[in-house]
Amino acid sequence: MEKIVSLCRRRGFVFPSSEIYGGLGSTYDYGHYGVLLKNNLKARWFEAMILERDDIVALDSAVILHPRVWEASGHVEGFTDPLVDCRTCKLRFRADKLEDSQCGRKPSKHPGEFKECDLTEPRQFNLMFETTVGPVQEAGSKAYLRPETAQGIFINFKNVLQLARRRPPFGIAQIGKSFRNEITPGNFLFRVREFEQMEMEFFVPPADSERWYRYWIDERLAWYLRYGLRRGRLRVREHGPEERSHYSQGTSDIEYLYPIGWSELEGVANRGDFDLTRHTEFSTTKLEYVGPDGERYVPHVIEPAVSLERIIVAMLVDGYDEEVVGERERTVLRFHPQVAPVTAAILPLIAKDEGMVSKARSLYEELRKRHSVEYDDNGAIGRRYRRQDEIGTPWAFTIDEQTLADDTVTVRDRDSLAQERLPIAGVRGWLDDALERDWHPPKGD
Ligand code: GAP
């Protein structure tokens, strides 16, 4: 994890936020390559969830919702973690995760195990960030930053049903920021206070909920394999009844083998009719499906929910590799080509050669209309390749002396390091085809 954090910082993927003010614990800013990576992951999720299907529509709901939403959802009352303070070291811990925490005075021990530890009794701490709507703090002005995007979907169920003319089974998907005042954030982006969720609520006839629940576990697992996570580092773990959230009739975590051990990447939950029933009760607006022949029911909901942050950590861990090539070490991020921040680099071999520069620039300008490509003429060619390896660029096109003679370029493959020559006029088509090819992790599953 340390190597990944340092690579992310060095290459400007992700770095600690508010650094010039000393930082703000566990908040991060995304630099250029981080933004490109996030955009690609969102696009791949959006394609799989919406563009490649007929039964799911998109939504972008507000971050600040009516405060009654969070009463209906159970968050005001129950979205809490038990918290203990240590009177000696003044640190705060989750009472249910003491075995994962380190004592502030003696890090080899867990809080409460060292003789100087003096823990308070656990008290419940609500994870929602509060804010005030309007200029005056008064009764009724309290609101919350959403702790999940899901509730914005439930409260729009009726709108979508009518406006998009849907009948179950159908889904509503959205991507957006969520906020949780986590007591113990950490492990880089794995647990942060501000994260970008990708959630989809799939509304089904009650009798079909178990079938759809299994379907969505399989679909989401297949998505991770499609985008190159190794099979051996993914598993599905079903929650026992004691572990499930208040709304859940069944939950399975798709877990990834992070450096901290097997941990939740994505959750798939069968939420039953909990949310629509509660919002009907609290808002007095009936949230149900009424069929053309008069049949009516409250649909049950299957929900796959994940954050970009957890996917990014999994992709970085999975793709990170170090190897020695020709007595030189290289660090490489073996991202799936459709996920990699930069798809191809365009490199004139000699930066001062006008002929090479002009051909390289015109190839770059052609490719950038459709792809994320980078032009780089800075430094020795070997160093330029290594820079691209480090950010996970799958292909590099090099323009050299031979290009001036016969209009061909070299394409270098990040994973195999194989090089072949192509006519410059065919590069665009070659890249389109290469992006469509199946890609498997080169180091096996
Ligand atoms: N709507 C259901 C829901 O929000 P959750 O298990 O609390 O369920 C869903 O969160 C997903 O959001 C998790 O599987 C994880 O991918 C991500 N997530 C939750 N808390 C997070 C945090 N503090 N930092 C990063 N990702 C988080």
XYZ file of C-alpha atoms and ligand atoms in Angstrom:
472
model
C 0.000 0.000 0.000
C 2.855 2.405 0.829
C 4.334 1.959 -2.643
C 0.970 2.660 -4.236
C 0.338 5.747 -2.129
C 3.756 7.055 -3.051
C 3.302 6.325 -6.783
C -0.098 8.050 -6.712
C 1.465 11.096 -5.183
C 4.570 11.140 -7.363
C 2.593 10.860 -10.595
C -0.222 13.122 -9.460
C -3.073 10.604 -9.316
C -4.171 11.345 -5.761
C -2.641 13.407 -2.987
C -3.620 14.518 0.512
C -6.023 17.453 0.493
C -5.408 20.899 2.054
C -1.711 20.124 2.315
C -0.564 23.751 2.527
C -2.658 24.008 5.705
C -1.206 20.829 7.158
C -3.795 18.485 5.607
C -7.191 17.349 6.793
C -7.092 13.718 7.902
C -8.128 11.184 5.258
C -9.312 13.633 2.630
C -7.726 13.508 -0.796
C -7.586 15.530 -3.990
C -7.341 13.922 -7.412
C -4.812 15.191 -9.929
C -4.902 14.881 -13.714
C -4.392 11.104 -14.053
C -6.644 10.431 -11.066
C -9.437 12.404 -12.731
C -8.946 10.536 -16.027
C -8.981 7.204 -14.180
C -12.158 8.133 -12.310
C -13.861 9.303 -15.504
C -13.041 6.017 -17.237
C -14.332 3.919 -14.348
C -17.542 5.934 -14.204
C -17.973 5.546 -17.962
C -17.461 1.741 -17.795
C -19.997 1.474 -14.943
C -22.461 3.718 -16.778
C -22.123 1.626 -19.943
C -22.708 -1.654 -18.115
C -25.548 -0.303 -16.006
C -27.372 1.908 -18.488
C -26.119 2.132 -22.058
C -25.866 -1.625 -22.648
C -29.295 -2.334 -21.117
C -32.942 -1.505 -21.728
C -34.155 -1.668 -18.144
C -32.165 0.955 -16.192
C -32.346 4.739 -16.336
C -30.044 7.420 -14.945
C -30.661 9.964 -12.196
C -28.668 12.769 -10.599
C -30.365 13.776 -7.361
C -29.445 16.551 -4.920
C -26.831 16.069 -2.215
C -28.893 17.938 0.380
C -32.357 16.398 0.675
C -35.313 17.155 2.907
C -34.252 16.134 6.448
C -37.315 13.901 6.777
C -35.736 11.655 4.106
C -33.115 10.598 6.650
C -35.701 10.009 9.339
C -37.655 7.748 6.998
C -34.537 5.899 5.888
C -33.521 5.177 9.474
C -30.266 7.149 9.256
C -31.116 9.753 11.935
C -31.843 7.059 14.428
C -29.586 4.239 13.394
C -26.685 5.349 11.206
C -24.317 5.263 14.128
C -21.105 3.626 15.190
C -20.207 2.926 18.825
C -17.355 5.179 19.846
C -14.906 5.076 22.761
C -12.403 7.732 23.817
C -9.131 7.023 25.556
C -8.658 9.509 28.411
C -4.890 8.847 28.364
C -3.916 9.245 24.695
C -7.026 11.283 23.724
C -7.607 9.113 20.656
C -11.012 7.906 19.493
C -11.825 4.368 18.382
C -14.749 2.376 17.085
C -15.768 0.174 19.986
C -16.589 -2.675 17.596
C -13.222 -2.466 15.786
C -10.744 -2.267 18.684
C -8.916 -5.321 17.394
C -8.198 -3.418 14.135
C -6.855 -0.330 15.958
C -3.550 0.494 17.609
C -3.140 1.814 21.135
C -1.956 5.441 21.035
C 0.772 4.823 23.616
C 1.833 1.305 22.682
C 1.078 0.612 19.023
C 1.871 -3.117 19.351
C -1.246 -3.410 21.539
C -4.920 -2.793 20.834
C -6.737 0.019 22.675
C -7.701 -1.150 26.155
C -4.907 -3.761 26.358
C -2.084 -1.541 27.619
C -1.877 -0.762 31.330
C -2.181 3.011 30.781
C -5.322 2.743 28.586
C -8.394 4.380 30.106
C -11.350 3.917 27.749
C -14.732 5.574 28.229
C -17.971 3.608 27.957
C -19.096 3.273 24.303
C -21.545 5.898 23.050
C -23.374 6.048 19.755
C -22.052 8.557 17.235
C -24.084 9.492 14.132
C -21.994 9.441 10.960
C -24.013 12.025 9.030
C -22.506 15.475 8.485
C -24.963 18.138 9.580
C -25.408 21.472 7.868
C -27.812 24.387 7.935
C -30.085 25.430 5.109
C -30.679 29.193 4.839
C -28.866 32.078 6.489
C -30.097 31.531 10.056
C -29.531 28.572 12.283
C -32.994 27.941 13.666
C -35.380 25.113 14.267
C -36.151 23.408 10.989
C -33.006 24.602 9.233
C -30.955 21.497 10.015
C -30.081 19.300 7.041
C -27.542 16.611 6.214
C -25.007 15.913 3.514
C -26.207 12.610 2.059
C -24.451 9.550 3.448
C -25.567 7.479 0.433
C -26.978 8.245 -2.993
C -29.661 5.544 -2.675
C -32.276 7.654 -0.884
C -32.281 10.221 -3.700
C -33.375 7.346 -5.929
C -36.172 6.065 -3.663
C -37.766 9.485 -3.289
C -37.830 9.808 -7.096
C -39.407 6.385 -7.650
C -42.782 7.845 -8.598
C -41.288 10.461 -10.943
C -39.287 7.877 -12.840
C -42.140 5.372 -12.954
C -44.318 7.968 -14.622
C -41.853 9.998 -16.654
C -39.765 7.103 -17.962
C -42.898 4.887 -18.309
C -41.291 1.892 -16.592
C -42.701 -1.223 -15.014
C -40.801 -3.614 -12.739
C -38.297 -5.044 -13.196
C -36.459 -1.787 -13.840
C -33.639 0.117 -12.222
C -32.490 3.654 -11.446
C -28.762 4.328 -11.268
C -26.750 7.277 -10.085
C -23.194 8.354 -9.460
C -22.417 11.059 -6.938
C -20.622 12.166 -3.826
C -21.591 10.811 -0.411
C -20.321 11.961 2.953
C -19.772 10.093 6.214
C -18.084 11.360 9.318
C -16.168 8.099 9.760
C -14.601 7.699 13.207
C -11.641 5.756 11.928
C -11.047 6.579 8.276
C -7.859 5.261 6.742
C -6.011 2.831 4.533
C -5.573 5.476 1.858
C -8.829 5.814 -0.129
C -10.424 2.693 1.327
C -12.322 4.505 4.075
C -12.670 8.241 3.574
C -15.161 10.857 4.687
C -16.069 12.069 1.222
C -16.407 9.525 -1.581
C -18.112 8.987 -4.884
C -20.729 6.272 -4.859
C -22.135 4.383 -7.817
C -25.437 2.872 -6.785
C -28.305 1.245 -8.625
C -31.712 0.421 -7.171
C -33.465 -2.341 -9.119
C -37.227 -2.556 -8.473
C -38.724 -6.019 -8.916
C -41.980 -7.891 -8.235
C -41.657 -9.251 -4.660
C -41.797 -12.891 -5.746
C -38.743 -12.401 -8.011
C -36.460 -10.669 -5.533
C -34.262 -13.652 -4.646
C -33.616 -14.428 -8.333
C -32.643 -10.814 -9.078
C -30.490 -10.635 -5.967
C -28.418 -13.609 -7.248
C -28.416 -12.132 -10.751
C -26.916 -8.843 -9.584
C -24.197 -10.540 -7.520
C -23.126 -12.435 -10.655
C -23.361 -9.364 -12.904
C -21.245 -7.199 -10.663
C -18.625 -9.883 -10.149
C -18.451 -10.301 -13.938
C -17.892 -6.533 -14.303
C -14.757 -6.677 -12.148
C -13.426 -9.601 -14.148
C -14.245 -7.811 -17.413
C -12.112 -4.882 -16.313
C -9.196 -7.035 -15.351
C -9.251 -7.693 -11.607
C -7.723 -11.091 -10.907
C -10.211 -13.886 -10.193
C -8.179 -15.191 -7.266
C -8.379 -11.841 -5.486
C -12.174 -11.582 -5.632
C -14.735 -13.477 -3.625
C -18.386 -13.189 -2.621
C -19.196 -13.319 1.081
C -22.783 -13.558 2.242
C -23.624 -11.720 5.477
C -25.028 -13.684 8.388
C -28.382 -12.424 9.781
C -26.619 -10.641 12.692
C -24.420 -8.641 10.336
C -27.125 -7.294 8.017
C -28.329 -3.668 8.022
C -31.788 -2.882 9.378
C -33.277 -2.758 5.855
C -31.684 -5.881 4.457
C -33.265 -9.258 3.705
C -29.958 -10.504 2.343
C -26.574 -8.895 1.668
C -23.474 -10.168 -0.046
C -20.166 -8.366 -0.206
C -17.992 -8.670 -3.244
C -14.665 -8.684 -1.439
C -11.206 -7.954 -2.780
C -7.935 -9.091 -1.271
C -6.628 -5.615 -0.340
C -3.250 -5.257 1.406
C -5.301 -5.008 4.649
C -6.863 -8.425 3.916
C -10.187 -9.477 2.388
C -12.468 -6.441 2.601
C -15.694 -5.134 1.099
C -15.323 -3.745 -2.383
C -19.024 -3.642 -3.282
C -22.206 -4.587 -1.450
C -25.226 -6.191 -3.107
C -28.317 -6.018 -0.890
C -31.869 -7.250 -1.103
C -33.591 -4.296 0.609
C -37.094 -5.771 0.299
C -39.848 -3.111 0.408
C -38.289 -1.278 3.362
C -37.445 1.998 1.647
C -40.555 2.513 -0.473
C -42.791 1.591 2.473
C -41.008 3.967 4.844
C -41.067 6.882 2.395
C -44.773 6.223 1.756
C -45.333 6.384 5.524
C -43.275 9.528 6.133
C -44.232 11.511 3.008
C -47.802 10.193 2.625
C -47.093 9.824 -1.114
C -47.889 6.279 -2.202
C -44.809 4.657 -3.692
C -46.112 1.539 -5.378
C -46.574 0.038 -8.798
C -50.068 -0.126 -10.283
C -50.327 -2.270 -13.403
C -52.605 -1.632 -16.384
C -55.019 -4.336 -15.141
C -55.190 -2.842 -11.674
C -52.660 -5.133 -9.912
C -50.739 -3.170 -7.302
C -47.732 -3.914 -5.136
C -44.731 -2.294 -3.484
C -41.712 -3.478 -5.476
C -38.757 -5.022 -3.704
C -35.350 -3.530 -4.274
C -32.012 -5.098 -5.158
C -29.094 -2.712 -4.718
C -25.503 -3.032 -5.949
C -23.535 -0.209 -4.258
C -19.865 0.675 -4.497
C -17.555 3.669 -4.278
C -15.068 4.684 -6.936
C -12.486 4.944 -4.180
C -12.698 1.236 -3.328
C -12.507 0.308 -7.025
C -9.510 2.588 -7.538
C -7.595 1.022 -4.647
C -8.418 -2.472 -5.953
C -7.338 -1.570 -9.504
C -4.095 0.012 -8.277
C -3.248 -2.947 -6.059
C -4.128 -5.452 -8.757
C -2.270 -3.650 -11.510
C 0.882 -2.623 -9.632
C 3.972 -4.502 -10.724
C 7.736 -4.124 -10.532
C 10.095 -6.005 -12.813
C 13.614 -5.883 -14.153
C 13.902 -5.446 -17.904
C 17.352 -5.342 -19.487
C 18.970 -4.794 -16.057
C 16.733 -1.834 -15.359
C 13.832 -1.827 -12.972
C 10.468 -0.677 -14.139
C 7.274 -0.013 -12.221
C 4.145 -0.635 -14.184
C 0.429 -0.247 -13.573
C -1.236 -2.953 -15.618
C -4.616 -1.293 -15.982
C -7.220 -2.628 -18.377
C -6.808 -0.504 -21.555
C -10.351 0.863 -21.224
C -9.620 1.988 -17.684
C -6.070 3.364 -18.109
C -5.966 7.175 -17.743
C -3.954 7.558 -20.955
C -4.654 5.133 -23.801
C -1.565 5.865 -25.871
C 1.558 8.013 -25.809
C 2.901 9.660 -28.962
C 6.669 9.971 -28.812
C 8.930 11.631 -31.402
C 12.299 9.883 -30.994
C 14.283 13.103 -31.385
C 12.563 16.185 -29.974
C 14.643 18.559 -32.093
C 13.931 16.831 -35.407
C 11.313 18.962 -37.149
C 10.174 16.167 -39.450
C 9.573 13.768 -36.549
C 7.897 16.428 -34.432
C 5.570 17.429 -37.209
C 4.482 13.810 -37.915
C 4.125 13.074 -34.195
C 2.052 16.211 -33.599
C -0.292 15.459 -36.457
C -0.786 11.845 -35.244
C -1.418 13.173 -31.742
C -3.945 15.709 -32.987
C -5.778 13.029 -34.959
C -5.921 10.546 -32.075
C -6.908 12.998 -29.361
C -10.246 13.656 -31.049
C -11.386 10.225 -29.866
C -8.937 9.023 -27.242
C -7.050 10.147 -24.184
C -3.527 10.414 -25.599
C -0.384 12.146 -24.420
C 2.388 13.772 -26.441
C 5.794 13.535 -24.798
C 9.123 14.686 -26.235
C 10.914 15.217 -22.957
C 14.043 13.133 -22.221
C 15.513 9.853 -23.450
C 13.055 7.432 -25.049
C 13.649 4.778 -22.360
C 12.687 7.237 -19.641
C 9.606 8.289 -21.541
C 8.494 4.638 -21.827
C 9.018 4.177 -18.114
C 6.992 7.264 -17.277
C 4.124 5.876 -19.344
C 4.480 2.429 -17.707
C 4.139 4.059 -14.308
C 0.810 5.652 -15.173
C -0.379 2.485 -16.914
C -0.466 3.624 -20.573
C -1.059 0.444 -22.608
C 0.577 1.577 -25.873
C 3.213 3.998 -27.085
C 3.674 5.056 -30.729
C 7.187 6.156 -31.576
C 8.013 8.299 -34.574
C 11.622 7.762 -35.728
C 13.937 8.005 -38.753
C 12.103 5.221 -40.509
C 8.832 7.121 -40.210
C 10.375 9.891 -42.298
C 11.306 7.362 -44.965
C 8.207 5.128 -45.140
C 5.465 6.606 -42.941
C 5.435 3.753 -40.448
C 5.626 4.000 -36.649
C 6.557 1.603 -33.862
C 3.917 0.540 -31.402
C 5.172 -0.723 -28.054
C 2.969 -2.846 -25.820
C 3.156 -2.028 -22.098
C 2.670 -5.614 -20.907
C 4.583 -7.793 -23.383
C 7.063 -5.036 -24.370
C 6.669 -6.347 -27.932
C 7.194 -3.774 -30.670
C 5.743 -3.854 -34.177
C 5.637 -1.435 -37.087
C 2.425 -0.023 -38.485
C 1.618 2.424 -41.263
C 0.943 5.783 -39.633
C -2.357 6.014 -41.517
C -3.545 2.784 -39.860
C -2.789 3.805 -36.261
C -6.256 5.144 -35.533
C -7.971 1.951 -36.714
C -5.377 -0.198 -34.942
C -6.051 1.615 -31.657
C -9.843 1.310 -32.023
C -9.458 -2.466 -32.584
C -6.936 -2.884 -29.772
C -9.305 -1.237 -27.301
C -12.064 -3.674 -28.256
C -9.879 -6.780 -27.779
C -10.337 -8.919 -24.655
C -7.712 -8.125 -22.081
C -6.585 -10.482 -19.323
C -4.191 -9.758 -16.446
C -0.774 -10.671 -17.915
C 0.357 -12.242 -14.638
C -2.537 -14.714 -14.704
C -5.557 -15.003 -12.428
N -26.814 2.383 -0.123
C -26.183 1.341 0.590
C -24.888 1.726 1.132
O -24.493 2.878 1.072
P -22.742 0.770 2.288
O -22.286 -0.663 2.429
O -22.738 1.608 3.500
O -24.190 0.675 1.640
C -21.841 0.992 -0.146
O -21.858 1.467 1.178
C -20.445 1.038 -0.720
O -19.912 2.367 -0.600
C -19.435 0.144 -0.003
O -19.486 -1.175 -0.524
C -18.125 0.826 -0.376
O -17.756 0.465 -1.707
C -18.512 2.296 -0.392
N -18.176 2.986 0.882
C -18.902 3.022 2.011
N -18.297 3.787 2.943
C -17.149 4.238 2.386
C -16.084 5.085 2.844
N -16.095 5.650 4.041
N -15.050 5.343 1.990
C -15.031 4.798 0.744
N -16.015 4.008 0.277
C -17.068 3.734 1.065
